[in-house]
Amino acid sequence: MGELMEIRWHGRGGQGTVTAAKVLADACLSGGRHVQAFPEYGPERAGAPLRAYNRISQNPLRMHCPVVNPMVVAVVDASLLDAIDVADGATDDAVFVINTSKDPKDIRAKLKAKPSQKVYTVDASKIAIETIGRPLPNSTMLGAVNKATGIVSMEVLLADVQGSFGKKFAQKIIDGNLAAVKRGYEEVQLG
Amino acid sequence: MPTATKTVAVTGNQAVAEALRQINPDVVPAYPITPSTDIVQRFSEFVNNGEVDTEMILVESEHSAMSAAIGASAAGGRVATATSSQGMALMWEMLFIASGYRLPIFMALVNRALSAPLNIHGDHSDGMGMRDSGWIQLWSENAQEAYDNMVMAPRIAEHMDVRLPIIVCLDGFIISHSIESMKYLPDEEVKKFVGEFAQLNPLLDTDNPKSIGALVLPDYYMEHKRAQHEAMLKVKKVVQDVSAEFAKLSGRKYEIFETYRLEDAEVVLVSLNSAAGTIKDEIDRYRDKGIKAGLLKPRLFRPFPYEEVGAALKNAKAVCVMDRADSFGGYGPMFMEIASALYPHKGPVLFNKIYGLGGRDLMPLDVDQVIDETVEVAKTGKVKMVKEYITVRN
């Protein structure tokens, strides 16, 4: 992994994509790294496609513009694969992490991924229903992205997911999300 | 020794709200507006949770927010608020009263485009629009600078040589809503740094009644304005002194403007706020290719340090001034300042790009095009168009 990692998240409004990018940034502060997390502000309504970005680096981050050549592309809603080109601008060694029940090989073909690019899939919506009780795939995706990138230790990530809920949520919801992160990490598959 | 600090990942708005919590103003009158809403919202939580002693006044408009700020400051309080765009525009009438009364109110301006067309995203039209209102202006590249400038703001505004209102600018959404890693100072250190505030002639000192806002006709109006001008002349030194003291506390040094690889630069870009960061990265790339590129980023925009900026730029061959606002029918507002700063010198060839209005992104490739053109202008000494819009459809 180089000095700078750039991540692009694709999701739909209401799925917690922006929150996922924020939690990842917070977790990546460990080890004195510099972080950025920012969404692209569009119509801001439930269901509308949105993008969010992360930059993580050993060096201070000065760039203030969207990521155009992501090293990691996380797709929180598989229906976006038919709507937009999520692979646009991805680096030759990019890692894709897609929330889908489909086989990673099918998704690899759909994305027309280069042999040098890696495609991971995880059924994050199903895991979310089983752990949280609602199809909110962001926590599962965080675990899956972390498995695919190894960007931060799971202990730190889990602690930050817990911290992100603050005191406003019931313990049951927090426990569900922590379980979702762990299952995303364990169940993500490389195609 | 700089004091121990805590690294956090927060938005620009969060950072400003945190600075305001640590300063603990007496009064915050506010009317929230995107993208500054989050500052006021977070601050209202601090008030609700008893983390500050502030009296928060929720008003029905920004005009009233600034009116209440003026009243509270004249009464004797330390007063802060925050706004953006149309909110700033609605305050306009009262801004001149705050500065004319010499009230050291401090305010965050989360820069946003002005309507029409309606747009909530970042540009500098609001800050440039209020530039002549007698307020001191500090501009900030990122969340760290916005926080640091806000901690320094009361010290500058309340200095007895100054006693003028001050505004701290940060880019809407690009900084206000983006999470970045930065460092907070400990509460106690900020408290010590900003110190206590004592208003000069507080209205609440009822044993010594006085009137504020009297009618001043041609016999004395001009003396008042001259006094404001004289006070502005003293701001630069105060900003330098307060920044030096802040550097001892934080380890972070701020000048009245920042220079980046400017010393021997032949091609120079001038830019405010968040775009400066992107430009710095591209300057490094051009330096690696052997091109002597550099950046000047104003921090103190009012009062504008003409002499120092002129001296810093006079040896360049070509300077491109990047404006994130327009003065329709004129050059970009920053271009006018840089041209003024350079007029005593046989200086570089100057030209002006208008970019990023209404939140249009400035990408590294856009910066490269500007640097390429500046290299060309340095070579030929010829400018095709003095003022031109970039990153725009034809």
XYZ file of C-alpha atoms in Angstrom:
585
model
C 0.000 0.000 0.000
C 1.358 3.413 -1.022
C 1.462 6.545 1.097
C -1.941 7.746 -0.071
C -5.140 5.725 -0.271
C -8.149 7.200 -2.069
C -11.569 5.580 -1.673
C -14.796 6.327 -3.527
C -18.115 5.196 -2.057
C -21.250 4.820 -4.173
C -24.560 4.568 -2.399
C -28.091 5.863 -2.303
C -29.397 8.438 0.154
C -30.508 6.826 3.416
C -28.114 3.849 3.395
C -25.547 5.347 5.733
C -22.831 5.638 3.078
C -21.634 9.037 4.280
C -21.575 7.753 7.854
C -19.464 4.780 6.740
C -16.895 7.128 5.167
C -16.844 9.221 8.340
C -16.378 6.235 10.642
C -13.580 4.894 8.444
C -11.804 8.268 8.563
C -12.041 8.350 12.334
C -10.705 4.793 12.650
C -7.802 5.555 10.297
C -6.546 8.370 12.560
C -4.682 5.644 14.407
C -0.952 5.579 13.840
C -0.801 9.336 13.274
C -2.312 9.168 9.800
C -4.046 12.068 8.101
C -7.611 11.554 6.916
C -10.371 13.148 4.887
C -14.014 12.086 4.514
C -16.457 14.076 2.448
C -19.641 13.492 0.499
C -20.648 14.967 -2.807
C -23.737 17.034 -2.041
C -26.510 16.500 -4.533
C -30.262 16.389 -4.069
C -29.880 14.887 -0.531
C -32.986 12.759 -0.623
C -33.555 9.113 0.203
C -32.830 6.879 -2.769
C -30.840 9.408 -4.813
C -27.410 8.180 -5.944
C -24.580 9.755 -3.975
C -20.826 9.531 -3.716
C -18.578 9.929 -0.712
C -14.815 9.929 -0.548
C -11.957 9.072 1.783
C -8.310 9.998 1.620
C -5.919 8.387 4.076
C -2.235 9.228 4.085
C 0.924 9.292 6.144
C 1.469 12.842 4.844
C -0.702 15.915 5.484
C -3.627 16.064 3.032
C -3.909 19.378 1.218
C -5.966 18.404 -1.826
C -9.530 19.722 -1.612
C -11.357 18.121 -4.518
C -13.187 14.875 -5.255
C -11.303 11.627 -5.822
C -11.197 10.853 -9.554
C -8.779 7.924 -9.550
C -9.892 5.774 -6.624
C -7.777 2.866 -5.428
C -10.824 1.460 -3.661
C -14.411 1.597 -4.952
C -17.112 0.593 -2.454
C -20.602 0.126 -3.892
C -23.215 0.096 -1.120
C -26.169 -0.442 -3.485
C -25.817 -2.967 -6.322
C -28.603 -1.331 -8.351
C -26.107 1.456 -9.065
C -24.104 -0.965 -11.216
C -26.838 -0.604 -13.870
C -27.134 3.160 -13.431
C -23.584 4.523 -13.394
C -20.061 3.421 -14.288
C -18.663 2.789 -10.826
C -15.332 1.723 -12.351
C -14.806 5.138 -13.966
C -11.266 6.369 -13.315
C -10.379 3.488 -10.975
C -6.650 2.738 -10.849
C -5.259 -0.352 -12.622
C -4.775 -2.074 -9.269
C -8.072 -0.855 -7.830
C -10.077 -2.916 -5.361
C -13.864 -3.095 -5.774
C -16.120 -4.041 -2.860
C -19.720 -4.564 -3.935
C -22.829 -5.201 -1.859
C -24.567 -7.944 -3.810
C -25.833 -11.489 -3.409
C -24.271 -12.374 -6.757
C -21.073 -14.306 -7.288
C -17.944 -12.137 -7.450
C -17.082 -13.661 -10.864
C -20.358 -12.380 -12.359
C -19.753 -8.946 -10.902
C -16.178 -8.963 -12.220
C -17.560 -9.592 -15.714
C -20.221 -6.907 -15.300
C -17.632 -4.341 -14.187
C -15.290 -5.400 -17.012
C -12.593 -5.356 -14.342
C -8.987 -5.567 -15.528
C -7.001 -8.660 -14.499
C -4.931 -6.408 -12.242
C -8.033 -5.191 -10.390
C -9.626 -7.109 -7.532
C -13.373 -7.596 -7.107
C -14.879 -8.495 -3.749
C -18.548 -9.111 -3.036
C -20.547 -9.368 0.155
C -24.289 -9.731 0.697
C -24.326 -6.754 3.032
C -28.076 -6.102 2.834
C -28.880 -9.682 3.921
C -26.295 -9.553 6.724
C -27.746 -6.213 7.840
C -31.255 -7.639 8.075
C -29.943 -10.572 10.099
C -27.822 -8.480 12.462
C -29.502 -5.068 12.660
C -32.985 -6.011 11.544
C -33.030 -3.419 8.755
C -31.408 -3.356 5.292
C -28.798 -0.756 6.288
C -25.644 -2.139 4.654
C -23.072 0.453 5.755
C -21.641 -1.320 8.811
C -21.263 -4.592 6.920
C -19.596 -2.724 4.054
C -17.121 -1.171 6.498
C -16.053 -4.646 7.626
C -15.816 -5.853 4.013
C -13.798 -2.819 2.871
C -11.471 -3.325 5.796
C -10.912 -6.972 4.874
C -10.223 -5.997 1.249
C -7.817 -3.174 2.124
C -6.441 -4.035 5.571
C -6.377 -0.319 6.212
C -6.964 -0.473 9.965
C -7.078 -3.094 12.701
C -10.513 -4.576 13.406
C -10.230 -3.643 17.107
C -9.872 0.032 16.228
C -12.613 -0.100 13.592
C -15.068 -1.789 15.964
C -14.289 0.724 18.693
C -14.962 3.593 16.286
C -18.209 2.069 15.028
C -19.294 1.776 18.662
C -18.193 5.359 19.359
C -20.058 6.696 16.316
C -23.391 5.719 17.863
C -22.757 7.818 20.966
C -25.362 7.573 23.685
C -28.397 8.048 21.496
C -28.918 4.416 20.488
C -30.057 1.254 22.246
C -27.348 -1.300 23.031
C -29.181 -3.794 20.797
C -28.670 -1.570 17.746
C -24.999 -0.999 18.573
C -24.401 -4.737 19.094
C -26.156 -5.459 15.786
C -23.912 -3.068 13.936
C -20.763 -4.469 15.538
C -21.869 -7.963 14.495
C -22.517 -6.622 10.971
C -18.965 -5.196 10.738
C -17.507 -8.536 11.845
C -19.635 -10.567 9.424
C -18.777 -8.234 6.558
C -15.114 -8.788 7.338
C -15.533 -12.558 7.522
C -17.957 -13.177 4.657
C -16.618 -10.935 1.901
C -15.473 -12.995 -1.095
C -12.769 -12.365 -3.656
C -13.723 -13.133 -7.254
C 7.056 24.289 24.183
C 3.781 23.891 22.315
C 1.134 22.457 24.534
C -0.164 18.890 24.159
C -2.965 18.710 21.640
C -5.568 16.177 20.665
C -5.855 14.959 17.064
C -9.442 14.587 15.881
C -11.254 13.961 12.591
C -13.946 16.629 12.354
C -15.730 18.893 9.887
C -14.830 22.560 9.505
C -18.112 23.506 11.135
C -17.419 21.206 14.081
C -13.984 22.781 14.506
C -15.422 26.311 14.544
C -18.167 25.294 16.992
C -15.501 23.764 19.236
C -13.478 26.995 19.170
C -16.614 28.950 20.116
C -17.308 26.519 22.971
C -13.775 26.984 24.267
C -13.991 30.791 23.954
C -17.328 30.692 25.806
C -18.818 34.004 24.575
C -21.337 35.868 26.738
C -23.932 36.108 23.968
C -24.526 34.306 20.669
C -27.457 35.617 18.629
C -27.976 33.447 15.580
C -30.210 32.562 12.691
C -28.904 29.374 11.071
C -28.324 29.176 7.324
C -26.692 26.510 5.142
C -23.778 25.726 5.159
C -23.061 27.419 8.519
C -26.121 25.864 10.225
C -24.088 23.159 11.881
C -22.016 25.687 13.850
C -25.096 27.216 15.436
C -26.768 23.826 15.919
C -23.748 22.380 17.712
C -23.312 25.523 19.761
C -26.948 25.396 20.850
C -26.243 21.871 22.150
C -23.334 23.225 24.200
C -25.699 25.833 25.636
C -28.375 23.224 26.323
C -25.864 20.905 28.019
C -24.466 23.671 30.187
C -21.009 23.396 28.604
C -20.933 27.170 28.077
C -22.337 30.126 30.001
C -23.543 31.766 26.823
C -26.927 33.413 26.481
C -28.154 32.230 23.117
C -30.658 34.466 21.354
C -32.645 32.821 18.593
C -33.852 35.546 16.272
C -36.097 35.737 13.219
C -33.523 36.818 10.634
C -29.861 37.540 10.135
C -30.565 41.259 10.220
C -31.886 40.693 13.722
C -28.975 38.394 14.586
C -26.489 41.163 13.839
C -28.728 43.767 15.518
C -28.814 41.642 18.672
C -25.055 41.127 18.437
C -24.570 44.890 18.296
C -26.870 45.459 21.264
C -25.243 42.730 23.336
C -21.731 43.906 22.516
C -22.550 47.543 23.274
C -24.105 46.395 26.548
C -20.735 44.908 27.477
C -20.734 41.288 26.363
C -18.311 39.208 24.349
C -20.417 38.300 21.311
C -20.105 35.786 18.487
C -22.277 34.504 15.647
C -22.042 32.654 12.336
C -23.640 32.959 8.928
C -23.343 32.360 5.170
C -24.397 33.835 1.842
C -27.931 35.314 1.908
C -27.644 35.580 5.684
C -24.555 37.730 5.314
C -26.327 39.740 2.629
C -29.266 40.382 4.975
C -26.861 41.477 7.748
C -25.226 44.004 5.454
C -26.866 47.132 6.837
C -25.919 46.174 10.390
C -22.329 45.210 9.572
C -21.422 48.860 9.111
C -23.041 49.731 12.427
C -21.003 47.053 14.252
C -17.766 48.435 12.823
C -18.831 52.082 13.145
C -19.571 51.529 16.850
C -16.178 49.801 17.131
C -17.701 46.630 18.592
C -15.332 43.620 18.646
C -17.923 41.040 17.589
C -16.471 37.891 16.023
C -18.253 35.863 13.393
C -17.677 32.759 11.292
C -18.547 33.186 7.634
C -18.948 29.835 5.917
C -18.486 31.065 2.369
C -21.330 30.334 -0.026
C -22.548 31.644 -3.369
C -25.238 34.313 -3.545
C -28.583 33.905 -5.328
C -29.695 33.995 -8.140
C -29.599 31.302 -9.365
C -30.163 29.737 -5.960
C -27.110 27.725 -4.914
C -25.998 26.495 -1.515
C -22.377 25.690 -2.382
C -19.107 27.380 -1.700
C -17.684 30.495 -3.282
C -16.419 33.811 -1.947
C -19.163 36.176 -3.134
C -20.473 36.712 0.413
C -17.065 37.525 1.917
C -16.080 39.797 -0.953
C -19.490 41.467 -0.814
C -18.943 42.596 2.795
C -15.278 43.405 2.324
C -15.763 47.193 2.618
C -17.954 47.061 5.747
C -15.132 47.818 8.170
C -14.743 44.258 9.469
C -11.379 42.558 9.750
C -11.242 39.450 7.530
C -9.218 36.291 8.143
C -9.468 33.516 5.519
C -8.822 29.830 6.258
C -7.639 26.995 4.021
C -8.933 24.082 6.099
C -10.598 23.096 9.366
C -7.369 23.577 11.328
C -6.907 27.123 10.086
C -10.571 27.953 10.657
C -10.292 26.731 14.263
C -6.996 28.525 14.855
C -8.249 31.772 13.300
C -11.395 31.610 15.426
C -9.347 31.160 18.613
C -7.246 34.186 17.627
C -10.230 36.288 16.475
C -11.339 37.709 19.858
C -7.777 38.632 20.766
C -7.401 40.620 17.534
C -10.831 42.244 17.625
C -10.659 43.167 21.319
C -7.106 44.556 21.266
C -7.217 48.147 22.520
C -5.466 49.401 19.379
C -8.181 47.809 17.268
C -11.665 47.322 18.761
C -13.230 46.294 15.459
C -15.429 43.352 14.470
C -13.754 40.388 12.809
C -14.862 37.631 10.468
C -13.279 34.200 9.971
C -13.958 32.732 6.516
C -13.945 29.066 5.528
C -15.190 27.412 2.344
C -18.760 26.146 2.424
C -19.114 22.347 2.099
C -15.539 21.870 0.842
C -14.328 22.609 4.377
C -17.473 23.126 6.445
C -18.886 19.657 5.691
C -15.706 17.646 5.055
C -14.035 15.659 7.770
C -10.310 16.245 8.137
C -7.773 15.398 10.776
C -6.723 18.379 12.868
C -5.633 19.282 16.379
C -7.626 20.899 19.164
C -6.014 22.885 21.950
C -6.955 22.045 25.544
C -9.878 24.071 26.943
C -7.770 25.664 29.661
C -5.166 26.885 27.168
C -7.770 28.527 24.944
C -9.417 30.118 27.969
C -6.081 31.546 29.086
C -5.192 32.660 25.562
C -8.415 34.586 24.894
C -8.540 36.017 28.435
C -11.294 38.174 29.874
C -13.151 40.803 27.895
C -14.016 44.232 29.237
C -16.094 46.529 27.046
C -14.825 50.091 26.920
C -18.075 51.969 27.579
C -20.651 49.299 28.380
C -24.267 50.392 28.308
C -24.962 48.187 31.327
C -22.688 50.401 33.407
C -25.784 52.306 34.481
C -23.890 54.493 36.950
C -22.271 56.082 33.935
C -25.059 56.533 31.407
C -24.105 57.188 27.824
C -25.727 57.111 24.436
C -24.623 55.093 21.438
C -25.794 55.717 17.920
C -26.134 59.460 18.036
C -26.676 61.460 14.850
C -23.390 62.826 13.544
C -23.662 65.409 10.812
C -20.963 66.702 8.444
C -19.263 68.392 11.387
C -17.924 65.126 12.843
C -18.866 62.140 10.635
C -15.585 62.224 8.766
C -13.517 62.177 11.963
C -15.292 58.955 12.943
C -14.480 57.359 9.612
C -10.881 58.559 9.819
C -10.656 56.937 13.268
C -11.871 53.632 11.779
C -9.261 53.919 9.060
C -6.556 54.567 11.649
C -7.684 51.566 13.699
C -7.529 49.357 10.588
C -3.932 50.476 10.036
C -3.037 48.996 13.419
C -4.631 45.612 12.753
C -1.701 44.110 10.850
C 0.708 44.445 13.766
C -1.859 43.062 16.191
C -2.522 40.066 13.919
C 1.225 39.437 13.729
C 1.666 39.683 17.503
C -1.342 37.516 18.332
C -0.261 34.946 15.713
C 3.249 34.832 17.180
C 1.826 34.235 20.640
C -0.483 31.575 19.215
C 2.484 29.857 17.556
C 4.172 29.528 20.960
C 1.041 27.892 22.307
C 0.182 25.627 19.383
C 3.358 25.182 17.356
C 1.421 26.431 14.311
C 2.799 29.583 12.726
C 0.628 31.998 10.797
C 1.694 35.088 8.883
C -0.569 37.768 7.424
C -0.311 35.766 4.210
C 1.190 32.379 3.460
C 3.898 31.866 0.889
C 4.511 28.439 -0.572
C 7.771 27.877 -2.485
C 7.546 31.556 -3.412
C 11.124 32.650 -2.602
C 12.593 31.984 -6.077
C 9.311 31.435 -7.951
C 8.976 32.776 -11.485
C 5.373 31.691 -12.003
C 3.030 32.408 -9.118
C -0.603 31.636 -8.373
C -2.572 33.633 -5.814
C -5.537 31.952 -4.160
C -7.605 32.079 -0.990
C -8.886 29.219 1.147
C -9.317 25.553 0.237
C -8.134 25.771 -3.385
C -4.698 26.757 -2.079
C -4.202 23.213 -0.777
C -4.863 21.646 -4.162
C -2.573 24.240 -5.760
C 0.274 23.418 -3.337
C 0.206 19.753 -4.400
C 0.385 20.759 -8.073
C 3.191 23.242 -7.399
C 5.225 20.362 -5.951
C 4.683 18.390 -9.167
C 5.814 21.326 -11.324
C 8.837 21.927 -9.077
C 9.781 18.264 -9.607
C 9.742 19.003 -13.344
C 12.083 21.954 -12.799
C 9.483 24.716 -13.117
C 9.836 27.447 -10.528
C 6.221 27.699 -9.401
C 4.944 29.169 -6.151
C 1.816 30.294 -4.308
C 0.741 33.296 -2.287
C -2.319 32.729 -0.103
C -3.722 35.825 1.634
C -4.929 35.243 5.192
C -5.558 38.812 6.333
C -7.656 40.253 3.496
C -9.001 43.283 5.382
C -6.907 45.223 6.068
C -4.975 44.123 2.990
C -1.194 44.109 3.448
C -0.370 45.831 0.155
C 3.303 46.599 0.804
C 4.226 43.117 1.990
C 2.295 41.380 -0.793
C 3.871 43.680 -3.391
C 7.341 42.918 -2.052
C 6.645 39.177 -2.049
C 5.429 39.140 -5.663
C 7.576 41.783 -7.348
C 10.313 39.416 -8.514
C 8.008 36.908 -10.201
C 7.724 36.870 -13.990
C 4.009 36.090 -14.193
C 1.250 35.996 -11.583
C -2.186 34.474 -12.070
C -4.724 35.652 -9.504
C -7.469 33.090 -8.913
C -10.786 34.580 -7.798
C -13.670 32.501 -6.441
C -15.959 35.524 -6.803
C -16.567 38.109 -9.483
C -17.062 41.843 -9.471
C -19.298 42.016 -12.494
C -17.981 44.582 -14.904
C -14.695 44.724 -12.998
C -11.793 42.377 -12.472
C -12.024 39.696 -9.771
C -11.908 41.229 -6.271
C -8.562 39.676 -5.365
C -7.026 40.630 -8.700
C -7.773 44.273 -7.927
C -5.894 43.988 -4.617
C -2.887 42.240 -6.136
C -2.722 44.771 -8.970
C -2.848 47.559 -6.368
C -0.119 45.874 -4.329
C 2.129 45.652 -7.399
C 1.554 49.101 -8.860
C 4.687 50.674 -7.290
C 6.838 47.886 -8.756
C 8.036 47.055 -12.222
C 6.462 43.770 -11.383
C 5.319 40.602 -13.063
C 2.732 40.273 -15.810
C -0.657 39.827 -14.141
C -3.789 38.035 -15.194
C -6.998 36.843 -13.578
C -8.987 33.595 -13.576
C -12.488 33.289 -12.150
C -13.038 29.715 -10.924
C -15.181 27.602 -8.635
C -18.346 29.727 -8.483
C -21.309 28.029 -6.808
C -19.116 25.155 -5.622
C -17.714 24.130 -9.035
C -14.745 21.885 -8.225
C -11.204 22.996 -8.926
C -9.426 19.784 -9.914
C -5.657 19.245 -10.063
C -5.849 19.228 -13.887
C -7.546 22.645 -13.821
C -4.695 23.967 -11.676
C -2.192 22.444 -14.122
C -3.799 24.350 -17.003
C -3.474 27.587 -15.058
C 0.171 26.881 -14.205
C 0.890 25.980 -17.854
C -0.621 29.244 -19.017
C 1.306 31.196 -16.370
C 4.534 29.554 -17.572
C 3.647 30.644 -21.115
C 2.872 34.204 -19.987
C 6.196 34.320 -18.097
C 7.973 33.231 -21.289
C 6.265 35.573 -23.737
C 5.284 38.444 -21.460
C 1.921 38.460 -23.240
C -1.547 37.928 -21.757
C -4.372 36.784 -24.032
C -7.226 37.809 -21.733
C -6.731 39.713 -18.492
C -9.828 38.206 -16.904
C -11.264 34.877 -17.937
C -13.666 32.290 -16.501
C -12.213 28.764 -16.249
C -13.785 25.334 -15.574
C -16.855 26.614 -17.379
C -18.919 25.556 -20.410
C -18.561 27.674 -23.527
